[in-house]
Amino acid sequence: SVDFPIRGLLVCDHCGGHHGLLGDVLGLVGPYPDGGCGAVRWYDISLDYMLLKRDNIGRTTNFTSQGIDGPIVLSTDDLAFNESSSFRFSGLFQIGPGSSAEFVYYGLFWYESTVSVTDPNGNLFSAFSNFGTLPFNGFAETDQSDLQTLRYTSKFDNFEANFRQRWVAPSARYQGSWLIGARYFKLDEQMSLFTNSTTNQANAFYDTDIFNSLTGLQVGGDIWFCLLPGLRLGGEAKMGVYGNNDGRN
């Protein structure tokens, strides 16, 4: 996380003090040493690097069998996603003592996976014909295939607008904040299936786009413990209630 402070805050002298040679050294090179442990964790703009990986796409869906009603050789379990990196942007605007309006955005993550199965004997059958059973031997375009390819992509965007109130414990060793706000999260997913049958001299391409939009209210907060002036350890948690609007393009 890279924070860019603009405003300066003055805190009482007894909250800092001397912490020996180690404390003096870390105080020189650490962030925000002024004010000691009593310095409020404050920034105007924050930019964080994020690295996320999608494990799976949820419920297993089978697409291709080898032979009529045979063993499944292509399903969503065969998809594998790599890590995707992006940034999280946060901006604060002070509206009162220790309180601020906060905006958060992160997104631009892109996940893609493609998997194919082949059979030179044209013995691949698709879910469209219930794996060659309805109708028997399937359809010309989607069954008796020598190639079937499944491609899946997804991306998401997250927007938050919060009110945050900060507090500092009397000992200045602990400080944190609570927040309340609104959140909007949108997930876009695309799946495509290509089938080719040399036997039937036919092929098919099936494509679908699905989106899920979550909108709701959230509450949360963070807490930080001062190890040394300029060096803190802590975490943040949020929870909310959201309504989901989904659809297909």
GROMACS .gro file of C-alpha atoms in nm:
model
  249
    1SER     CA    1   0.000   0.000   0.000
    2VAL     CA    2   0.136   0.341  -0.095
    3ASP     CA    3  -0.020   0.635   0.090
    4PHE     CA    4   0.025   1.001   0.002
    5PRO     CA    5  -0.039   1.224   0.305
    6ILE     CA    6  -0.123   1.588   0.244
    7ARG     CA    7  -0.238   1.714   0.581
    8GLY     CA    8  -0.014   1.714   0.888
    9LEU     CA    9  -0.142   1.615   1.233
   10LEU     CA   10   0.013   1.719   1.565
   11VAL     CA   11  -0.022   1.482   1.858
   12CYS     CA   12   0.083   1.509   2.223
   13ASP     CA   13   0.449   1.447   2.304
   14HIS     CA   14   0.392   1.170   2.561
   15CYS     CA   15   0.239   0.945   2.293
   16GLY     CA   16   0.577   0.910   2.120
   17GLY     CA   17   0.880   0.915   2.339
   18HIS     CA   18   1.211   0.734   2.299
   19HIS     CA   19   1.215   0.362   2.219
   20GLY     CA   20   1.588   0.293   2.218
   21LEU     CA   21   1.824   0.253   1.925
   22LEU     CA   22   1.590   0.021   1.728
   23GLY     CA   23   1.302   0.258   1.770
   24ASP     CA   24   1.513   0.557   1.665
   25VAL     CA   25   1.635   0.380   1.351
   26LEU     CA   26   1.291   0.262   1.248
   27GLY     CA   27   1.153   0.603   1.328
   28LEU     CA   28   1.388   0.756   1.073
   29VAL     CA   29   1.300   0.523   0.788
   30GLY     CA   30   0.944   0.418   0.873
   31PRO     CA   31   0.631   0.596   0.751
   32TYR     CA   32   0.476   0.873   0.959
   33PRO     CA   33   0.715   0.875   1.258
   34ASP     CA   34   0.592   1.221   1.368
   35GLY     CA   35   0.354   1.207   1.662
   36GLY     CA   36   0.470   0.867   1.779
   37CYS     CA   37   0.212   0.595   1.833
   38GLY     CA   38  -0.054   0.861   1.879
   39ALA     CA   39  -0.034   0.975   1.517
   40VAL     CA   40  -0.367   0.906   1.350
   41ARG     CA   41  -0.358   0.666   1.057
   42TRP     CA   42  -0.455   0.914   0.787
   43TYR     CA   43  -0.414   0.952   0.415
   44ASP     CA   44  -0.582   1.134   0.130
   45ILE     CA   45  -0.501   0.892  -0.153
   46SER     CA   46  -0.402   0.526  -0.132
   47LEU     CA   47  -0.299   0.293  -0.414
   48ASP     CA   48  -0.269  -0.081  -0.341
   49TYR     CA   49  -0.141  -0.362  -0.563
   50MET     CA   50  -0.366  -0.669  -0.565
   51LEU     CA   51  -0.297  -1.023  -0.688
   52LEU     CA   52  -0.600  -1.254  -0.696
   53LYS     CA   53  -0.671  -1.601  -0.833
   54ARG     CA   54  -1.005  -1.755  -0.918
   55ASP     CA   55  -1.017  -2.115  -0.793
   56ASN     CA   56  -1.318  -2.240  -0.992
   57ILE     CA   57  -1.650  -2.131  -1.140
   58GLY     CA   58  -1.873  -2.302  -0.885
   59ARG     CA   59  -2.110  -2.587  -0.967
   60THR     CA   60  -1.979  -2.856  -1.201
   61THR     CA   61  -2.138  -2.859  -1.548
   62ASN     CA   62  -2.066  -3.140  -1.792
   63PHE     CA   63  -2.042  -3.065  -2.164
   64THR     CA   64  -1.891  -3.358  -2.352
   65SER     CA   65  -1.886  -3.737  -2.326
   66GLN     CA   66  -1.677  -3.988  -2.517
   67GLY     CA   67  -1.926  -4.220  -2.672
   68ILE     CA   68  -2.304  -4.219  -2.636
   69ASP     CA   69  -2.379  -4.160  -2.267
   70GLY     CA   70  -2.014  -4.241  -2.206
   71PRO     CA   71  -1.763  -4.103  -1.956
   72ILE     CA   72  -1.742  -3.724  -1.929
   73VAL     CA   73  -1.426  -3.587  -2.091
   74LEU     CA   74  -1.503  -3.211  -2.086
   75SER     CA   75  -1.659  -3.015  -1.799
   76THR     CA   76  -1.613  -2.693  -1.605
   77ASP     CA   77  -1.385  -2.885  -1.365
   78ASP     CA   78  -1.125  -2.893  -1.643
   79LEU     CA   79  -1.094  -2.513  -1.647
   80ALA     CA   80  -0.790  -2.367  -1.470
   81PHE     CA   81  -0.742  -1.996  -1.403
   82ASN     CA   82  -0.417  -1.807  -1.357
   83GLU     CA   83  -0.355  -1.521  -1.117
   84SER     CA   84  -0.465  -1.173  -1.223
   85SER     CA   85  -0.319  -0.848  -1.091
   86SER     CA   86  -0.462  -0.498  -1.066
   87PHE     CA   87  -0.487  -0.202  -0.828
   88ARG     CA   88  -0.718  -0.075  -0.557
   89PHE     CA   89  -0.772   0.300  -0.534
   90SER     CA   90  -0.894   0.473  -0.217
   91GLY     CA   91  -0.959   0.843  -0.167
   92LEU     CA   92  -1.060   1.028   0.153
   93PHE     CA   93  -1.214   1.369   0.208
   94GLN     CA   94  -1.219   1.499   0.565
   95ILE     CA   95  -1.563   1.619   0.674
   96GLY     CA   96  -1.512   1.650   1.051
   97PRO     CA   97  -1.284   1.570   1.347
   98GLY     CA   98  -1.156   1.220   1.273
   99SER     CA   99  -1.431   1.158   1.020
  100SER     CA  100  -1.413   1.133   0.643
  101ALA     CA  101  -1.601   1.045   0.328
  102GLU     CA  102  -1.430   0.755   0.154
  103PHE     CA  103  -1.440   0.623  -0.201
  104VAL     CA  104  -1.293   0.283  -0.298
  105TYR     CA  105  -1.261   0.117  -0.638
  106TYR     CA  106  -1.091  -0.199  -0.752
  107GLY     CA  107  -1.140  -0.412  -1.057
  108LEU     CA  108  -0.991  -0.466  -1.403
  109PHE     CA  109  -0.916  -0.827  -1.311
  110TRP     CA  110  -0.944  -1.061  -1.609
  111TYR     CA  111  -0.964  -1.440  -1.584
  112GLU     CA  112  -0.962  -1.668  -1.887
  113SER     CA  113  -0.935  -2.042  -1.941
  114THR     CA  114  -0.972  -2.255  -2.255
  115VAL     CA  115  -0.975  -2.635  -2.268
  116SER     CA  116  -1.028  -2.871  -2.564
  117VAL     CA  117  -1.089  -3.240  -2.617
  118THR     CA  118  -1.035  -3.432  -2.944
  119ASP     CA  119  -1.129  -3.771  -3.084
  120PRO     CA  120  -1.012  -3.860  -3.438
  121ASN     CA  121  -1.292  -4.119  -3.458
  122GLY     CA  122  -1.564  -3.857  -3.418
  123ASN     CA  123  -1.698  -4.009  -3.099
  124LEU     CA  124  -1.762  -3.697  -2.890
  125PHE     CA  125  -2.119  -3.618  -2.783
  126SER     CA  126  -2.251  -3.299  -2.624
  127ALA     CA  127  -2.491  -3.202  -2.348
  128PHE     CA  128  -2.727  -3.054  -2.610
  129SER     CA  129  -2.836  -3.409  -2.704
  130ASN     CA  130  -2.805  -3.543  -2.349
  131PHE     CA  131  -2.477  -3.697  -2.463
  132GLY     CA  132  -2.610  -3.863  -2.777
  133THR     CA  133  -2.924  -4.016  -2.624
  134LEU     CA  134  -3.187  -3.757  -2.721
  135PRO     CA  135  -3.205  -3.785  -3.014
  136PHE     CA  136  -3.002  -4.100  -3.056
  137ASN     CA  137  -2.662  -4.015  -3.214
  138GLY     CA  138  -2.728  -3.648  -3.134
  139PHE     CA  139  -2.736  -3.350  -3.368
  140ALA     CA  140  -2.521  -3.309  -3.678
  141GLU     CA  141  -2.363  -2.982  -3.557
  142THR     CA  142  -2.288  -3.074  -3.194
  143ASP     CA  143  -2.236  -3.451  -3.186
  144GLN     CA  144  -2.022  -3.721  -3.346
  145SER     CA  145  -1.753  -3.457  -3.306
  146ASP     CA  146  -1.378  -3.483  -3.341
  147LEU     CA  147  -1.321  -3.152  -3.155
  148GLN     CA  148  -1.502  -2.968  -2.875
  149THR     CA  149  -1.359  -2.655  -2.712
  150LEU     CA  150  -1.481  -2.477  -2.397
  151ARG     CA  151  -1.377  -2.118  -2.320
  152TYR     CA  152  -1.466  -1.926  -2.006
  153THR     CA  153  -1.383  -1.565  -1.906
  154SER     CA  154  -1.480  -1.344  -1.613
  155LYS     CA  155  -1.412  -0.996  -1.480
  156PHE     CA  156  -1.547  -0.781  -1.198
  157ASP     CA  157  -1.564  -0.423  -1.070
  158ASN     CA  158  -1.616  -0.304  -0.711
  159PHE     CA  159  -1.729   0.045  -0.601
  160GLU     CA  160  -1.772   0.169  -0.243
  161ALA     CA  161  -1.880   0.498  -0.085
  162ASN     CA  162  -1.844   0.507   0.295
  163PHE     CA  163  -1.851   0.732   0.600
  164ARG     CA  164  -1.558   0.649   0.830
  165GLN     CA  165  -1.505   0.768   1.189
  166ARG     CA  166  -1.163   0.719   1.344
  167TRP     CA  167  -1.075   0.676   1.714
  168VAL     CA  168  -0.758   0.649   1.923
  169ALA     CA  169  -0.735   0.466   2.257
  170PRO     CA  170  -0.619   0.669   2.560
  171SER     CA  171  -0.291   0.477   2.565
  172ALA     CA  172  -0.240   0.558   2.193
  173ARG     CA  173  -0.122   0.200   2.138
  174TYR     CA  174  -0.452   0.107   1.976
  175GLN     CA  175  -0.648   0.297   1.719
  176GLY     CA  176  -0.903   0.217   1.455
  177SER     CA  177  -1.226   0.321   1.290
  178TRP     CA  178  -1.579   0.217   1.211
  179LEU     CA  179  -1.759   0.277   0.884
  180ILE     CA  180  -2.098   0.260   0.719
  181GLY     CA  181  -2.164   0.291   0.349
  182ALA     CA  182  -2.289   0.151   0.021
  183ARG     CA  183  -2.128  -0.101  -0.211
  184TYR     CA  184  -2.181  -0.205  -0.573
  185PHE     CA  185  -2.018  -0.516  -0.716
  186LYS     CA  186  -2.060  -0.642  -1.073
  187LEU     CA  187  -1.939  -0.975  -1.208
  188ASP     CA  188  -1.939  -1.036  -1.585
  189GLU     CA  189  -1.892  -1.389  -1.717
  190GLN     CA  190  -1.878  -1.530  -2.068
  191MET     CA  191  -1.883  -1.892  -2.176
  192SER     CA  192  -1.849  -2.033  -2.529
  193LEU     CA  193  -1.852  -2.386  -2.667
  194PHE     CA  194  -1.728  -2.479  -3.015
  195THR     CA  195  -1.801  -2.820  -3.168
  196ASN     CA  196  -1.682  -2.962  -3.498
  197SER     CA  197  -1.792  -3.284  -3.667
  198THR     CA  198  -1.592  -3.393  -3.969
  199THR     CA  199  -1.820  -3.694  -4.002
  200ASN     CA  200  -2.128  -3.472  -4.045
  201GLN     CA  201  -1.934  -3.187  -4.209
  202ALA     CA  202  -2.092  -2.947  -3.961
  203ASN     CA  203  -1.996  -2.733  -3.664
  204ALA     CA  204  -2.161  -2.510  -3.405
  205PHE     CA  205  -2.065  -2.218  -3.182
  206TYR     CA  206  -2.260  -2.148  -2.862
  207ASP     CA  207  -2.193  -1.826  -2.668
  208THR     CA  208  -2.356  -1.676  -2.359
  209ASP     CA  209  -2.287  -1.365  -2.146
  210ILE     CA  210  -2.410  -1.345  -1.787
  211PHE     CA  211  -2.384  -1.066  -1.531
  212ASN     CA  212  -2.451  -1.042  -1.157
  213SER     CA  213  -2.486  -0.700  -0.992
  214LEU     CA  214  -2.480  -0.677  -0.612
  215THR     CA  215  -2.598  -0.351  -0.451
  216GLY     CA  216  -2.640  -0.294  -0.078
  217LEU     CA  217  -2.534  -0.144   0.252
  218GLN     CA  218  -2.226  -0.242   0.451
  219VAL     CA  219  -2.070  -0.180   0.792
  220GLY     CA  220  -1.721  -0.251   0.914
  221GLY     CA  221  -1.409  -0.115   1.070
  222ASP     CA  222  -1.039  -0.160   1.132
  223ILE     CA  223  -0.806  -0.179   1.430
  224TRP     CA  224  -0.431  -0.120   1.448
  225PHE     CA  225  -0.168  -0.185   1.715
  226CYS     CA  226   0.141   0.034   1.729
  227LEU     CA  227   0.457  -0.178   1.749
  228LEU     CA  228   0.684   0.124   1.717
  229PRO     CA  229   0.621   0.480   1.599
  230GLY     CA  230   0.560   0.447   1.226
  231LEU     CA  231   0.514   0.069   1.240
  232ARG     CA  232   0.163  -0.074   1.298
  233LEU     CA  233  -0.002  -0.413   1.269
  234GLY     CA  234  -0.374  -0.451   1.213
  235GLY     CA  235  -0.660  -0.548   0.987
  236GLU     CA  236  -0.999  -0.451   0.852
  237ALA     CA  237  -1.332  -0.630   0.815
  238LYS     CA  238  -1.659  -0.548   0.638
  239MET     CA  239  -1.998  -0.712   0.612
  240GLY     CA  240  -2.317  -0.617   0.435
  241VAL     CA  241  -2.657  -0.707   0.298
  242TYR     CA  242  -2.692  -0.699  -0.081
  243GLY     CA  243  -2.956  -0.751  -0.342
  244ASN     CA  244  -2.857  -0.940  -0.656
  245ASN     CA  245  -2.970  -0.848  -1.004
  246ASP     CA  246  -2.865  -1.099  -1.267
  247GLY     CA  247  -2.926  -1.129  -1.636
  248ARG     CA  248  -2.809  -1.271  -1.965
  249ASN     CA  249  -2.698  -1.084  -2.274
   0.00000   0.00000   0.00000
